[in-house]
Coordinates of C-alpha atoms in Angstrom, one line a residue:
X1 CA -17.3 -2.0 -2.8
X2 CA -18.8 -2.8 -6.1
X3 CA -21.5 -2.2 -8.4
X4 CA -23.2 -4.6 -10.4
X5 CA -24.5 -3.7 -13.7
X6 CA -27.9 -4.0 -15.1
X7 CA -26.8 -5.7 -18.3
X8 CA -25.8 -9.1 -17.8
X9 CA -23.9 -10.9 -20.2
X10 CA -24.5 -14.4 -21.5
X11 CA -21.9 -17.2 -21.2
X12 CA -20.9 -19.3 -23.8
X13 CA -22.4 -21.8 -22.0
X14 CA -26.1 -20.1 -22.2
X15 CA -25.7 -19.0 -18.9
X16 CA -26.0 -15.5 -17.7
X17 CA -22.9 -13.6 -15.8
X18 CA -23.3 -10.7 -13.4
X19 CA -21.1 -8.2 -14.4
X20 CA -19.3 -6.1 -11.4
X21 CA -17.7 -2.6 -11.3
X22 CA -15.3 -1.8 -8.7
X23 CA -16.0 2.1 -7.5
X24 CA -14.5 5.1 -6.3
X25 CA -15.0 8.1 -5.0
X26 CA -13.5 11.3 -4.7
X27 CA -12.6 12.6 -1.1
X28 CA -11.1 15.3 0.3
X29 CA -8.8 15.3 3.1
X30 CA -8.5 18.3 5.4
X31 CA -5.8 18.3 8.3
X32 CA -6.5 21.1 11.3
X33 CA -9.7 22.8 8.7
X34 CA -7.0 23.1 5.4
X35 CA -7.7 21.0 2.6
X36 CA -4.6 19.1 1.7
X37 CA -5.8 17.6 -1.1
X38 CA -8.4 15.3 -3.1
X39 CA -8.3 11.5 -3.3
X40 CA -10.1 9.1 -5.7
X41 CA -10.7 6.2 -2.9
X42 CA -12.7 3.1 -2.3
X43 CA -15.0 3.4 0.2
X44 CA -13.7 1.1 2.7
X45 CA -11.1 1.4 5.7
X46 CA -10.7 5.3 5.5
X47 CA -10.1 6.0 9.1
X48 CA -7.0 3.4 7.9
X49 CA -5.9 5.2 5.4
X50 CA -6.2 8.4 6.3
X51 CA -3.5 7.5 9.4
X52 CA -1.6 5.5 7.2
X53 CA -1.6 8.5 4.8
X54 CA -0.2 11.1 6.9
X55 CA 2.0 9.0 8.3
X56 CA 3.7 8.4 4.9
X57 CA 3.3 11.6 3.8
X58 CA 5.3 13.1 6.9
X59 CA 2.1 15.1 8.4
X60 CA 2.1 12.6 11.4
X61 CA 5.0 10.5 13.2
X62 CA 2.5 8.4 15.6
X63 CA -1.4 7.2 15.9
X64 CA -1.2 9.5 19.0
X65 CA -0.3 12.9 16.7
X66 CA -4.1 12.3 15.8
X67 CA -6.9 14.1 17.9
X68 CA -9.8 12.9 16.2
X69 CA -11.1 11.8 12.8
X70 CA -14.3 12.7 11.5
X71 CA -15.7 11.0 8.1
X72 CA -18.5 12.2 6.6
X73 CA -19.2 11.5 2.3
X74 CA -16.8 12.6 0.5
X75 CA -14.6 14.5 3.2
X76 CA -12.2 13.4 6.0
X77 CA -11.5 16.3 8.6
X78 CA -8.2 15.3 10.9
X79 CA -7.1 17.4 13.9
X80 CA -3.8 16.9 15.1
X81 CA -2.6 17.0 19.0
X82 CA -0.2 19.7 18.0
X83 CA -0.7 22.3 15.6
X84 CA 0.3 21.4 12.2
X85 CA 2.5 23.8 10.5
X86 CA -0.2 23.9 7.3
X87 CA 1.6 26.8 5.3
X88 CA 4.9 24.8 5.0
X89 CA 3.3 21.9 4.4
X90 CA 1.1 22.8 1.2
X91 CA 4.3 25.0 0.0
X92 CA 5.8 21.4 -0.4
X93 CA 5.5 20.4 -4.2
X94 CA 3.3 17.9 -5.1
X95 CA 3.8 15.0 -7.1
X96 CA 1.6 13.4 -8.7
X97 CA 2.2 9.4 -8.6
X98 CA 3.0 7.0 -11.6
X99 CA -0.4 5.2 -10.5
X100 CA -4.5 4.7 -10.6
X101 CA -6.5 6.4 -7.7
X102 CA -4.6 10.1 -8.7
X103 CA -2.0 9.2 -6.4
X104 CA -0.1 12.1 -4.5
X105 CA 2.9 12.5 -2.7
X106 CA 4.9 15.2 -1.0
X107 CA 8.2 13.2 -1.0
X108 CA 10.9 13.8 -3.5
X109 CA 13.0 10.9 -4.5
X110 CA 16.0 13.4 -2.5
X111 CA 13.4 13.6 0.5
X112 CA 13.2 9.7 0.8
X113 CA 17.2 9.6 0.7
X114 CA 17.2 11.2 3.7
X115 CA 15.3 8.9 5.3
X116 CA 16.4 6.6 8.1
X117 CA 18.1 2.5 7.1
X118 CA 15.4 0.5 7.4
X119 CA 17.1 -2.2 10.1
X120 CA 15.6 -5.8 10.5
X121 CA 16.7 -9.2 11.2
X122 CA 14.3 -11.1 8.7
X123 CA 15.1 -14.0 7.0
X124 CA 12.4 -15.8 4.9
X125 CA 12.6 -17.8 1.4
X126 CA 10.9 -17.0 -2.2
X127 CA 8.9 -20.0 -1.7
X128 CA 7.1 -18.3 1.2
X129 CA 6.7 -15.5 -0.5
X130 CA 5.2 -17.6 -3.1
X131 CA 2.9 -19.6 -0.8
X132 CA 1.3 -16.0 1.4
X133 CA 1.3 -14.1 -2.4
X134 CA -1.3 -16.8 -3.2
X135 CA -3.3 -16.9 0.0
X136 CA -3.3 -13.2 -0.3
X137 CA -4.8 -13.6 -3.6
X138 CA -7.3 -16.2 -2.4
X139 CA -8.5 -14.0 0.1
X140 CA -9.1 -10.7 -1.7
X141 CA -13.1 -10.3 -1.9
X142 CA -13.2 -6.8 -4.1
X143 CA -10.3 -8.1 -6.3
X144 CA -12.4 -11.6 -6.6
X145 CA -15.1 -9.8 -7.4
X146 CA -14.6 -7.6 -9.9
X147 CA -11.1 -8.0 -11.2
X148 CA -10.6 -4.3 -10.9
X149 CA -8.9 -3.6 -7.5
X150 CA -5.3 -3.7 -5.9
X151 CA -4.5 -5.0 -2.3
X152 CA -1.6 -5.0 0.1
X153 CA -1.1 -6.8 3.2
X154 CA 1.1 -7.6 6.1
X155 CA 2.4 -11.0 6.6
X156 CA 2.7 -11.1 10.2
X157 CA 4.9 -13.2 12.5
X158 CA 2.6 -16.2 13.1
X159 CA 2.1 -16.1 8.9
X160 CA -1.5 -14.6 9.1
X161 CA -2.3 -12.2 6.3
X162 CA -3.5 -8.5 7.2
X163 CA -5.3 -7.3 4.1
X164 CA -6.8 -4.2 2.4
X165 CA -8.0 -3.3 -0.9
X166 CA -8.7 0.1 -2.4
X167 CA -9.0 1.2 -6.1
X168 CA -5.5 2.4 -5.7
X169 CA -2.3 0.7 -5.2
X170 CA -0.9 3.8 -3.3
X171 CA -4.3 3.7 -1.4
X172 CA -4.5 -0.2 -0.2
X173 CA -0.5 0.5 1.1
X174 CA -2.1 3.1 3.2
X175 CA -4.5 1.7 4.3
X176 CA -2.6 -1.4 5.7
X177 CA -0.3 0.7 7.2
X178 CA -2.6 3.0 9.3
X179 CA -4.0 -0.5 10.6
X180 CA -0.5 -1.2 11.4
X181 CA -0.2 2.6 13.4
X182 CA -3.4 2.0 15.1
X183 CA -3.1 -1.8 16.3
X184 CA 0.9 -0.7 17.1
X185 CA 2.3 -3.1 14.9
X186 CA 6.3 -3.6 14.9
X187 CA 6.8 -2.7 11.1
X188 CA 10.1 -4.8 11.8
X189 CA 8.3 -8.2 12.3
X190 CA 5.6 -8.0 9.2
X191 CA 6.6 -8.3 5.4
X192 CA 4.7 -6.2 3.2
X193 CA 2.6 -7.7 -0.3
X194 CA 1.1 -5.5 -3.4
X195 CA -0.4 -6.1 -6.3
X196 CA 0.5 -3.3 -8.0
X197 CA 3.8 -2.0 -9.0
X198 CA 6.8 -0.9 -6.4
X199 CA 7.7 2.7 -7.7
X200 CA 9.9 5.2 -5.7
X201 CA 6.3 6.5 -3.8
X202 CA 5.8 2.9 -3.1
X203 CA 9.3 2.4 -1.9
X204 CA 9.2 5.4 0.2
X205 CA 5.8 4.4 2.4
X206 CA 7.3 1.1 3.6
X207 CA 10.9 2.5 4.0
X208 CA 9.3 5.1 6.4
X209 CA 7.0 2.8 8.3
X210 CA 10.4 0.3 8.6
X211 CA 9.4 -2.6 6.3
X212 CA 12.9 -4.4 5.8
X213 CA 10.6 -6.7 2.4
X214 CA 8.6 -5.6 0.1
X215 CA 7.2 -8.1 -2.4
X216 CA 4.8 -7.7 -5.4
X217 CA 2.9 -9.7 -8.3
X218 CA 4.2 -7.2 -10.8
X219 CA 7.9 -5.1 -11.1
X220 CA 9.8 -2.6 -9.3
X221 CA 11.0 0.7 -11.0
X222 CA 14.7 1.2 -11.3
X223 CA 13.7 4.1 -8.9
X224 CA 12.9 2.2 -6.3
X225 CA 15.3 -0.6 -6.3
X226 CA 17.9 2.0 -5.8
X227 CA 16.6 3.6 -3.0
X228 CA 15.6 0.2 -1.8
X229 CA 19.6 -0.5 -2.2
X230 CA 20.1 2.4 -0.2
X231 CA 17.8 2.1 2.5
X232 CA 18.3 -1.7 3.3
X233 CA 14.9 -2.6 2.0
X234 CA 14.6 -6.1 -0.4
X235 CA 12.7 -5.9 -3.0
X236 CA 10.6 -9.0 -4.7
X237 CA 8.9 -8.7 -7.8
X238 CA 7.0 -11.0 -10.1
X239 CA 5.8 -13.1 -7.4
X240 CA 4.0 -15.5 -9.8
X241 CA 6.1 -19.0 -9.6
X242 CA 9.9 -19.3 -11.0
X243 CA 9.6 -16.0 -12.6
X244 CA 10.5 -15.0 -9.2
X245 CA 12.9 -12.2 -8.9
X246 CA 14.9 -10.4 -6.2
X247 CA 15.9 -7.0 -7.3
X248 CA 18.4 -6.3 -3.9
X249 CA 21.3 -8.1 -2.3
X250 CA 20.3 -7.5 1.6
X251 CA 20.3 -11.5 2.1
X252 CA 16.7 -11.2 3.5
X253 CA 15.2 -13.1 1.1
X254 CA 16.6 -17.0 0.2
X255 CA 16.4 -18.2 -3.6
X256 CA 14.9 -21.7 -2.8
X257 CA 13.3 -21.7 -5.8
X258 CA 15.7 -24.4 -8.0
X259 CA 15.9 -26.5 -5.1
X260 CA 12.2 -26.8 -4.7
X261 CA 11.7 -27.5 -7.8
X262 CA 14.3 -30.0 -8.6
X263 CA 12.1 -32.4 -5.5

């Protein structure tokens, strides 16, 4: 979603450019008729992201935990299969995220301690990384577009990319992961790809879902690399080219880089 402006700006070549405007829009979340809180979202994949949501945030454990969705503008009304314990869950402190989109999580960095070792058998090279980062990037329309959005995807088994793309970083991880909960993907055979940068909240929505690697464009928070030492998860950051750099020592990601280049 974008929004061109009226005022176009001339080239240097005499040529006018169309200027574009990635948007957002505030939406409110309630879960069994309580609000749990307000989201600055793009306005695509919702019924995604509001799954992949409350599955990261603890409210849900499976797609089936979900009775029905309804989306109307600005407001997303869940009801569960069982009821939700609503009290204990708004007693839980927010925090707000170090992100765009007003990111919000219910997780501590003690909570996601606690969580289960993420366990997976994969096995792939930075050079790979390298190769799906840029197809990723190739095929990002609201990125392409305007410049102004982030993206996550899912590299699957047979290499093909999963992608979605929100305003937020926290939101696009959301969003690919409710695809994952509804389309019962095996979080242990898909990698996972950001744009933006893998902080603790980051860390903690793939180590939930099971993501053994997490790679990104940009850098990790010392935050995160220890709970990704922790929980099993590798971490890749600057996924640009030789700048290349994996923060963890799981062994699930090969350094082919040197050798690759040296051809």
């Amino acid at each position: 979603m974008s929004y061109e402006l009226s005022d176009r700006r001339e080239s240097e070549g005499g040529k006018t450019m169309k200027i574009f405007c990635p948007e957002e829009f505030p939406v409110a979340l309630f879960v069994n008729g309580q609000e749990m809180s307000v989201y600055q979202l793009t306005n695509e994949d919702l019924e995604e992201w509001c799954y992949g949501h409350l599955f990261s945030e603890g409210v849900i454990e499976s797609a089936d935990d979900v009775e029905e969705v309804v989306i109307r503008e600005g407001k997303i009304s869940v009801e569960l299969r069982e009821d939700l314990d609503a009290d204990a869950l708004m007693q839980r402190k927010k925090r707000m995220t170090a992100g765009c989109g007003n990111g919000v999580t219910f997780f501590s960095m003690n909570d996601v301690l606690g969580f289960p070792k993420v366990e997976t058998s994969h096995r792939v090279t930075l050079t790979y990384l390298l190769k799906k980062r840029h197809e990723f990037a190739k095929a990002s329309p609201m990125y392409n577009e305007t410049g102004g959005m982030h993206g996550a995807c899912f590299i699957m088994p047979d290499g093909s990319l999963v992608i979605r793309e929100d305003i937020g970083r926290h939101n696009a991880v959301d969003k690919v992961i409710g695809y994952g909960l509804l389309n019962g993907v095996n979080p242990e055979d898909v990698i996972l790809l950001t744009t933006g940068r893998v902080s603790y909240e980051m860390l903690s929505k793939s180590a939930r879902y099971g993501i053994g690697v997490i790679g990104s464009r940009t850098a990790a928070t010392k935050q995160a690399v220890q709970l990704a030492n922790f929980l099993g998860v590798e971490v890749v950051g600057y996924i640009r080219g030789k700048m290349s750099f994996v923060y963890t020592k799981h062994e699930k990601v090969i350094n082919d880089l040197k050798a690759a280049t040296s051809i």
